[in-house]
PDB file of C-alpha atoms in Angstrom:
ATOM      1  CA  GLY A 239     -30.622   2.413  -8.428  1.00 52.00           C
ATOM      2  CA  ALA A 240     -31.768   5.981  -7.782  1.00 75.00           C
ATOM      3  CA  GLY A 241     -34.572   6.176  -9.551  1.00 92.00           C
ATOM      4  CA  VAL A 242     -36.909   4.093 -11.718  1.00 95.00           C
ATOM      5  CA  SER A 243     -35.300   2.564 -14.972  1.00 96.00           C
ATOM      6  CA  GLN A 244     -37.454   1.782 -18.178  1.00 97.00           C
ATOM      7  CA  SER A 245     -35.955   0.341 -21.329  1.00 97.00           C
ATOM      8  CA  PRO A 246     -36.243   0.524 -23.999  1.00 97.00           C
ATOM      9  CA  SER A 247     -36.283   4.422 -24.211  1.00 95.00           C
ATOM     10  CA  ASN A 248     -37.263   4.376 -27.790  1.00 96.00           C
ATOM     11  CA  LYS A 249     -38.766   1.365 -29.831  1.00 97.00           C
ATOM     12  CA  VAL A 250     -39.982   1.612 -33.236  1.00 98.00           C
ATOM     13  CA  THR A 251     -41.766  -1.901 -34.368  1.00 97.00           C
ATOM     14  CA  GLU A 252     -43.697  -2.954 -37.683  1.00 97.00           C
ATOM     15  CA  LYS A 253     -47.208  -3.695 -36.892  1.00 97.00           C
ATOM     16  CA  GLY A 254     -48.335  -7.303 -35.801  1.00 97.00           C
ATOM     17  CA  LYS A 255     -44.818  -7.766 -33.958  1.00 98.00           C
ATOM     18  CA  ASP A 256     -44.731  -8.399 -30.253  1.00 98.00           C
ATOM     19  CA  VAL A 257     -42.984  -5.891 -27.904  1.00 98.00           C
ATOM     20  CA  GLU A 258     -41.698  -6.385 -24.333  1.00 98.00           C
ATOM     21  CA  LEU A 259     -40.804  -3.355 -22.028  1.00 98.00           C
ATOM     22  CA  ARG A 260     -38.778  -3.244 -18.979  1.00 97.00           C
ATOM     23  CA  CYS A 261     -39.262  -1.693 -16.069  1.00 97.00           C
ATOM     24  CA  ASP A 262     -36.571  -1.346 -13.016  1.00 96.00           C
ATOM     25  CA  PRO A 263     -38.035  -0.198 -10.230  1.00 95.00           C
ATOM     26  CA  ILE A 264     -36.753   1.474  -7.144  1.00 93.00           C
ATOM     27  CA  SER A 265     -35.019  -1.229  -4.765  1.00 90.00           C
ATOM     28  CA  GLY A 266     -37.315  -2.024  -2.033  1.00 87.00           C
ATOM     29  CA  HIS A 267     -40.511  -0.504  -3.627  1.00 89.00           C
ATOM     30  CA  THR A 268     -43.293  -3.470  -3.197  1.00 88.00           C
ATOM     31  CA  ALA A 269     -45.841  -1.569  -5.468  1.00 90.00           C
ATOM     32  CA  LEU A 270     -45.264  -1.193  -9.479  1.00 93.00           C
ATOM     33  CA  TYR A 271     -47.506   0.364 -11.726  1.00 94.00           C
ATOM     34  CA  TRP A 272     -47.660   0.807 -15.701  1.00 97.00           C
ATOM     35  CA  TYR A 273     -49.452   3.554 -17.354  1.00 96.00           C
ATOM     36  CA  ARG A 274     -49.451   4.851 -20.943  1.00 95.00           C
ATOM     37  CA  GLN A 275     -49.826   8.028 -22.426  1.00 93.00           C
ATOM     38  CA  SER A 276     -51.175   8.634 -26.094  1.00 91.00           C
ATOM     39  CA  LEU A 277     -49.746  11.877 -27.761  1.00 86.00           C
ATOM     40  CA  GLY A 278     -51.664  14.636 -26.436  1.00 80.00           C
ATOM     41  CA  GLN A 279     -53.551  12.628 -23.955  1.00 83.00           C
ATOM     42  CA  GLY A 280     -53.562  12.105 -20.164  1.00 84.00           C
ATOM     43  CA  LEU A 281     -52.169   9.258 -18.572  1.00 89.00           C
ATOM     44  CA  GLU A 282     -53.876   5.772 -18.489  1.00 92.00           C
ATOM     45  CA  PHE A 283     -53.562   3.182 -15.853  1.00 93.00           C
ATOM     46  CA  LEU A 284     -53.140  -0.243 -17.038  1.00 96.00           C
ATOM     47  CA  ILE A 285     -51.875  -2.707 -14.334  1.00 95.00           C
ATOM     48  CA  TYR A 286     -50.618  -2.667 -10.720  1.00 92.00           C
ATOM     49  CA  PHE A 287     -48.533  -5.187  -8.635  1.00 92.00           C
ATOM     50  CA  GLN A 288     -48.499  -5.049  -4.972  1.00 88.00           C
ATOM     51  CA  GLY A 289     -46.130  -7.692  -3.229  1.00 84.00           C
ATOM     52  CA  ASN A 290     -47.335 -11.255  -3.624  1.00 83.00           C
ATOM     53  CA  SER A 291     -51.003  -9.988  -4.165  1.00 86.00           C
ATOM     54  CA  ALA A 292     -52.748 -10.752  -7.573  1.00 88.00           C
ATOM     55  CA  PRO A 293     -51.934  -7.664  -9.839  1.00 91.00           C
ATOM     56  CA  ASP A 294     -54.709  -5.445 -10.951  1.00 91.00           C
ATOM     57  CA  LYS A 295     -55.365  -5.667 -14.476  1.00 93.00           C
ATOM     58  CA  SER A 296     -58.405  -3.769 -14.717  1.00 92.00           C
ATOM     59  CA  GLY A 297     -56.878  -1.117 -17.420  1.00 93.00           C
ATOM     60  CA  LEU A 298     -55.456  -3.388 -19.716  1.00 96.00           C
ATOM     61  CA  PRO A 299     -57.016  -2.331 -23.154  1.00 95.00           C
ATOM     62  CA  SER A 300     -57.085  -5.803 -24.546  1.00 95.00           C
ATOM     63  CA  ASP A 301     -55.893  -9.609 -23.996  1.00 96.00           C
ATOM     64  CA  ARG A 302     -53.048  -8.647 -26.288  1.00 98.00           C
ATOM     65  CA  PHE A 303     -51.283  -6.830 -23.217  1.00 98.00           C
ATOM     66  CA  SER A 304     -49.907  -8.528 -20.291  1.00 97.00           C
ATOM     67  CA  ALA A 305     -47.488  -7.668 -17.650  1.00 97.00           C
ATOM     68  CA  GLU A 306     -45.444  -9.872 -14.771  1.00 95.00           C
ATOM     69  CA  ARG A 307     -43.426  -9.031 -12.097  1.00 94.00           C
ATOM     70  CA  THR A 308     -40.515 -11.506 -11.587  1.00 84.00           C
ATOM     71  CA  GLY A 309     -39.226 -11.740  -7.924  1.00 80.00           C
ATOM     72  CA  GLY A 310     -40.878  -8.889  -6.574  1.00 76.00           C
ATOM     73  CA  SER A 311     -38.489  -6.500  -8.534  1.00 90.00           C
ATOM     74  CA  VAL A 312     -38.267  -6.015 -12.444  1.00 95.00           C
ATOM     75  CA  SER A 313     -41.718  -5.849 -14.524  1.00 97.00           C
ATOM     76  CA  THR A 314     -41.868  -6.443 -18.107  1.00 97.00           C
ATOM     77  CA  LEU A 315     -45.071  -5.385 -20.117  1.00 98.00           C
ATOM     78  CA  THR A 316     -45.546  -7.049 -23.213  1.00 98.00           C
ATOM     79  CA  ILE A 317     -47.949  -6.248 -26.059  1.00 98.00           C
ATOM     80  CA  GLN A 318     -48.632  -8.944 -28.762  1.00 98.00           C
ATOM     81  CA  ARG A 319     -49.738  -8.290 -32.474  1.00 98.00           C
ATOM     82  CA  THR A 320     -49.100  -4.661 -31.815  1.00 98.00           C
ATOM     83  CA  GLN A 321     -51.510  -2.266 -33.759  1.00 97.00           C
ATOM     84  CA  GLN A 322     -50.833   1.468 -34.739  1.00 96.00           C
ATOM     85  CA  GLU A 323     -53.220   2.673 -31.686  1.00 95.00           C
ATOM     86  CA  ASP A 324     -50.534   0.770 -29.522  1.00 97.00           C
ATOM     87  CA  SER A 325     -48.331   3.972 -30.036  1.00 97.00           C
ATOM     88  CA  ALA A 326     -47.875   5.812 -27.198  1.00 97.00           C
ATOM     89  CA  VAL A 327     -45.236   6.574 -24.313  1.00 96.00           C
ATOM     90  CA  TYR A 328     -45.617   3.610 -21.776  1.00 97.00           C
ATOM     91  CA  LEU A 329     -44.619   4.620 -17.898  1.00 97.00           C
ATOM     92  CA  CYS A 330     -43.762   2.955 -15.075  1.00 96.00           C
ATOM     93  CA  ALA A 331     -43.876   3.954 -11.667  1.00 94.00           C
ATOM     94  CA  SER A 332     -43.181   2.570  -7.924  1.00 92.00           C
ATOM     95  CA  ARG A 333     -43.698   3.430  -4.179  1.00 88.00           C
ATOM     96  CA  PRO A 334     -43.314   2.144  -1.170  1.00 84.00           C
ATOM     97  CA  GLY A 335     -45.745  -0.289   0.488  1.00 73.00           C
ATOM     98  CA  GLY A 336     -48.038   1.131   3.076  1.00 68.00           C
ATOM     99  CA  SER A 337     -49.805   4.790   3.029  1.00 61.00           C
ATOM    100  CA  GLY A 338     -48.558   8.072   2.644  1.00 59.00           C
ATOM    101  CA  HIS A 339     -45.767   7.874   0.164  1.00 71.00           C
ATOM    102  CA  GLY A 340     -45.556   9.134  -3.385  1.00 78.00           C
ATOM    103  CA  TYR A 341     -44.997   7.292  -6.787  1.00 87.00           C
ATOM    104  CA  THR A 342     -41.667   8.009  -8.688  1.00 91.00           C
ATOM    105  CA  PHE A 343     -42.262   7.630 -12.384  1.00 93.00           C
ATOM    106  CA  GLY A 344     -39.429   6.469 -14.940  1.00 95.00           C
ATOM    107  CA  SER A 345     -38.696   8.323 -18.101  1.00 93.00           C
ATOM    108  CA  GLY A 346     -40.950   6.348 -20.318  1.00 95.00           C
ATOM    109  CA  THR A 347     -40.641   4.081 -23.243  1.00 97.00           C
ATOM    110  CA  ARG A 348     -41.698   5.589 -26.445  1.00 96.00           C
ATOM    111  CA  LEU A 349     -43.400   3.321 -28.659  1.00 97.00           C
ATOM    112  CA  THR A 350     -44.301   3.681 -32.293  1.00 97.00           C
ATOM    113  CA  VAL A 351     -45.823   1.243 -34.457  1.00 97.00           C
ATOM    114  CA  VAL A 352     -45.584   1.509 -38.180  1.00 96.00           C
TER     115      VAL A 352
ATOM    116  CA  ASP B 125     -61.630   7.711  -5.276  1.00 62.00           C
ATOM    117  CA  ALA B 126     -63.183  11.064  -5.474  1.00 67.00           C
ATOM    118  CA  LYS B 127     -63.538  12.846  -8.645  1.00 83.00           C
ATOM    119  CA  THR B 128     -61.546  16.006  -8.877  1.00 90.00           C
ATOM    120  CA  THR B 129     -62.084  19.139 -10.725  1.00 91.00           C
ATOM    121  CA  GLN B 130     -59.272  21.745 -12.046  1.00 95.00           C
ATOM    122  CA  PRO B 131     -59.334  24.795 -14.277  1.00 96.00           C
ATOM    123  CA  THR B 132     -57.947  23.424 -17.612  1.00 95.00           C
ATOM    124  CA  SER B 133     -55.275  26.309 -17.883  1.00 97.00           C
ATOM    125  CA  MET B 134     -53.872  29.192 -15.890  1.00 97.00           C
ATOM    126  CA  ASP B 135     -51.242  31.614 -16.235  1.00 97.00           C
ATOM    127  CA  CYS B 136     -48.511  33.110 -13.774  1.00 96.00           C
ATOM    128  CA  ALA B 137     -46.010  35.856 -14.067  1.00 97.00           C
ATOM    129  CA  GLU B 138     -42.320  34.472 -12.905  1.00 97.00           C
ATOM    130  CA  GLY B 139     -41.802  35.116  -9.350  1.00 97.00           C
ATOM    131  CA  ARG B 140     -45.237  35.514  -8.236  1.00 97.00           C
ATOM    132  CA  ALA B 141     -46.797  32.910  -6.084  1.00 97.00           C
ATOM    133  CA  ALA B 142     -48.762  30.361  -8.394  1.00 98.00           C
ATOM    134  CA  ASN B 143     -52.225  29.146  -6.598  1.00 98.00           C
ATOM    135  CA  LEU B 144     -53.509  26.169  -8.489  1.00 98.00           C
ATOM    136  CA  PRO B 145     -56.910  25.145  -7.205  1.00 97.00           C
ATOM    137  CA  CYS B 146     -58.863  21.688  -6.985  1.00 96.00           C
ATOM    138  CA  ASN B 147     -62.658  20.893  -6.263  1.00 94.00           C
ATOM    139  CA  HIS B 148     -63.055  17.184  -4.677  1.00 90.00           C
ATOM    140  CA  SER B 149     -66.296  17.730  -2.946  1.00 87.00           C
ATOM    141  CA  THR B 150     -67.122  13.997  -2.835  1.00 86.00           C
ATOM    142  CA  ILE B 151     -63.811  12.933  -1.192  1.00 85.00           C
ATOM    143  CA  SER B 152     -64.177  10.377   1.431  1.00 84.00           C
ATOM    144  CA  GLY B 153     -62.493  10.745   5.077  1.00 84.00           C
ATOM    145  CA  ASN B 154     -59.573   8.371   4.348  1.00 83.00           C
ATOM    146  CA  GLU B 155     -58.745   9.648   0.989  1.00 87.00           C
ATOM    147  CA  TYR B 156     -55.502  11.443   0.478  1.00 89.00           C
ATOM    148  CA  VAL B 157     -55.107  14.322  -1.947  1.00 92.00           C
ATOM    149  CA  TYR B 158     -52.114  13.832  -4.292  1.00 92.00           C
ATOM    150  CA  TRP B 159     -50.547  16.571  -6.422  1.00 95.00           C
ATOM    151  CA  TYR B 160     -48.298  15.705  -9.404  1.00 94.00           C
ATOM    152  CA  ARG B 161     -46.938  17.593 -12.204  1.00 96.00           C
ATOM    153  CA  GLN B 162     -45.670  16.686 -15.637  1.00 94.00           C
ATOM    154  CA  ILE B 163     -43.230  18.584 -17.438  1.00 93.00           C
ATOM    155  CA  HIS B 164     -43.426  18.119 -21.159  1.00 86.00           C
ATOM    156  CA  SER B 165     -42.011  14.974 -22.501  1.00 79.00           C
ATOM    157  CA  GLN B 166     -41.314  13.653 -18.995  1.00 87.00           C
ATOM    158  CA  GLY B 167     -42.721  11.175 -16.427  1.00 90.00           C
ATOM    159  CA  PRO B 168     -45.007  12.998 -14.027  1.00 92.00           C
ATOM    160  CA  GLN B 169     -43.196  14.065 -10.794  1.00 93.00           C
ATOM    161  CA  TYR B 170     -44.514  14.012  -7.338  1.00 91.00           C
ATOM    162  CA  ILE B 171     -45.093  17.205  -5.647  1.00 95.00           C
ATOM    163  CA  ILE B 172     -46.846  16.877  -2.064  1.00 94.00           C
ATOM    164  CA  HIS B 173     -49.975  15.304  -0.559  1.00 92.00           C
ATOM    165  CA  GLY B 174     -52.289  15.434   2.450  1.00 92.00           C
ATOM    166  CA  LEU B 175     -54.969  14.304   4.176  1.00 91.00           C
ATOM    167  CA  LYS B 176     -56.442  16.631   6.551  1.00 91.00           C
ATOM    168  CA  ASN B 177     -53.417  19.196   7.311  1.00 91.00           C
ATOM    169  CA  ASN B 178     -51.893  21.566   5.306  1.00 95.00           C
ATOM    170  CA  GLU B 179     -48.716  20.651   4.192  1.00 96.00           C
ATOM    171  CA  THR B 180     -45.310  22.349   3.247  1.00 97.00           C
ATOM    172  CA  ASN B 181     -42.163  20.955   1.564  1.00 95.00           C
ATOM    173  CA  GLU B 182     -39.186  22.264  -0.261  1.00 94.00           C
ATOM    174  CA  MET B 183     -41.460  22.357  -3.914  1.00 94.00           C
ATOM    175  CA  ALA B 184     -44.780  23.276  -2.548  1.00 97.00           C
ATOM    176  CA  SER B 185     -47.570  24.039  -0.004  1.00 98.00           C
ATOM    177  CA  LEU B 186     -50.707  22.289   0.574  1.00 97.00           C
ATOM    178  CA  ILE B 187     -53.731  24.192   1.793  1.00 97.00           C
ATOM    179  CA  ILE B 188     -56.629  21.711   2.303  1.00 95.00           C
ATOM    180  CA  THR B 189     -59.919  23.273   3.214  1.00 95.00           C
ATOM    181  CA  GLU B 190     -61.522  22.265   6.643  1.00 93.00           C
ATOM    182  CA  ASP B 191     -64.135  20.317   4.794  1.00 93.00           C
ATOM    183  CA  ARG B 192     -61.796  18.868   2.876  1.00 92.00           C
ATOM    184  CA  LYS B 193     -63.750  19.626  -0.360  1.00 92.00           C
ATOM    185  CA  SER B 194     -60.970  21.441  -2.194  1.00 94.00           C
ATOM    186  CA  SER B 195     -57.671  22.221  -1.667  1.00 96.00           C
ATOM    187  CA  THR B 196     -55.257  24.751  -3.355  1.00 97.00           C
ATOM    188  CA  LEU B 197     -51.556  23.922  -4.540  1.00 98.00           C
ATOM    189  CA  ILE B 198     -49.107  26.896  -4.074  1.00 98.00           C
ATOM    190  CA  LEU B 199     -45.680  27.479  -5.677  1.00 97.00           C
ATOM    191  CA  PRO B 200     -44.357  30.280  -3.526  1.00 97.00           C
ATOM    192  CA  HIS B 201     -41.807  31.821  -6.318  1.00 95.00           C
ATOM    193  CA  ALA B 202     -42.893  30.276  -9.834  1.00 97.00           C
ATOM    194  CA  THR B 203     -39.961  29.823 -12.506  1.00 97.00           C
ATOM    195  CA  LEU B 204     -40.207  29.346 -16.046  1.00 97.00           C
ATOM    196  CA  ARG B 205     -39.210  25.805 -15.398  1.00 95.00           C
ATOM    197  CA  ASP B 206     -42.685  25.548 -13.076  1.00 97.00           C
ATOM    198  CA  THR B 207     -44.707  25.449 -16.851  1.00 97.00           C
ATOM    199  CA  ALA B 208     -45.708  21.812 -16.897  1.00 97.00           C
ATOM    200  CA  VAL B 209     -49.599  20.395 -16.406  1.00 96.00           C
ATOM    201  CA  TYR B 210     -50.613  19.931 -12.758  1.00 97.00           C
ATOM    202  CA  TYR B 211     -52.781  17.056 -11.633  1.00 95.00           C
ATOM    203  CA  CYS B 212     -54.805  16.746  -8.292  1.00 94.00           C
ATOM    204  CA  ILE B 213     -55.564  13.211  -7.551  1.00 90.00           C
ATOM    205  CA  GLY B 214     -57.724  11.750  -4.729  1.00 87.00           C
ATOM    206  CA  LEU B 215     -56.139   8.421  -3.414  1.00 82.00           C
ATOM    207  CA  ILE B 216     -57.560   5.699  -1.160  1.00 76.00           C
ATOM    208  CA  TYR B 217     -54.715   2.854  -0.382  1.00 66.00           C
ATOM    209  CA  ASN B 218     -56.784   0.158   0.767  1.00 61.00           C
ATOM    210  CA  GLN B 219     -58.800   0.169  -2.696  1.00 57.00           C
ATOM    211  CA  GLY B 220     -54.935  -0.521  -4.569  1.00 61.00           C
ATOM    212  CA  GLY B 221     -53.446   2.987  -4.297  1.00 73.00           C
ATOM    213  CA  LYS B 222     -53.599   3.622  -8.053  1.00 79.00           C
ATOM    214  CA  LEU B 223     -53.427   7.125  -9.215  1.00 83.00           C
ATOM    215  CA  ILE B 224     -56.030   7.833 -11.902  1.00 83.00           C
ATOM    216  CA  PHE B 225     -55.399  10.655 -13.872  1.00 86.00           C
ATOM    217  CA  GLY B 226     -57.502  13.703 -14.760  1.00 86.00           C
ATOM    218  CA  GLN B 227     -56.564  16.412 -17.441  1.00 87.00           C
ATOM    219  CA  GLY B 228     -54.962  18.415 -15.028  1.00 93.00           C
ATOM    220  CA  THR B 229     -54.009  22.169 -15.444  1.00 96.00           C
ATOM    221  CA  GLU B 230     -51.847  23.445 -17.887  1.00 96.00           C
ATOM    222  CA  LEU B 231     -49.939  26.350 -15.819  1.00 98.00           C
ATOM    223  CA  SER B 232     -47.971  28.787 -18.062  1.00 97.00           C
ATOM    224  CA  VAL B 233     -45.247  30.822 -16.569  1.00 97.00           C
ATOM    225  CA  LYS B 234     -44.394  33.879 -18.173  1.00 96.00           C
ATOM    226  CA  PRO B 235     -41.465  36.062 -17.871  1.00 95.00           C
TER     227      PRO B 235
END
């Protein structure tokens, strides 16, 4: 597609449930990133995929968070046993490989844990 | 990646140039300067980036000082739709290329 697509756009879940957030990057983009933004806060890096390399998971806040990228394209961010502090907008971005390229962000998934 | 310092907020009159400064005194030789903005409730939007030379595109101009310790993003004719948080970020690609966002500058364009 023309841009980075994220689904769902909004998700309300009960505390303790698992959720899956999906990101469809721009076709051909080899790098994919997940960020989250809590209300009124800045963007927090979570995880980064580049081609076939091992992902950079240094930003994941706890072992309840995991992500995978299948076939070098679609990525899924999974949050297990959700907590209220997980409520945030989760943003995905992609970019072509190599230097000198800008990132394209999706519109995000707004997650609310009640 | 270099720590960047930006003013917390700025105002600009509609139709005038908006000049947003960024200090990055610890920037390394192979570190790019990227600018993004985030309009309320939207994902960040790429504006421009540069390494050493000044850059211009349809959105903005980027002026990088000769010593590369600071830069200025210029929106030549600001409109109300340019009201957003603007982020200046240093990025080294061989360290994974992940953007680390600071607090940015909240630009308010006023009629």
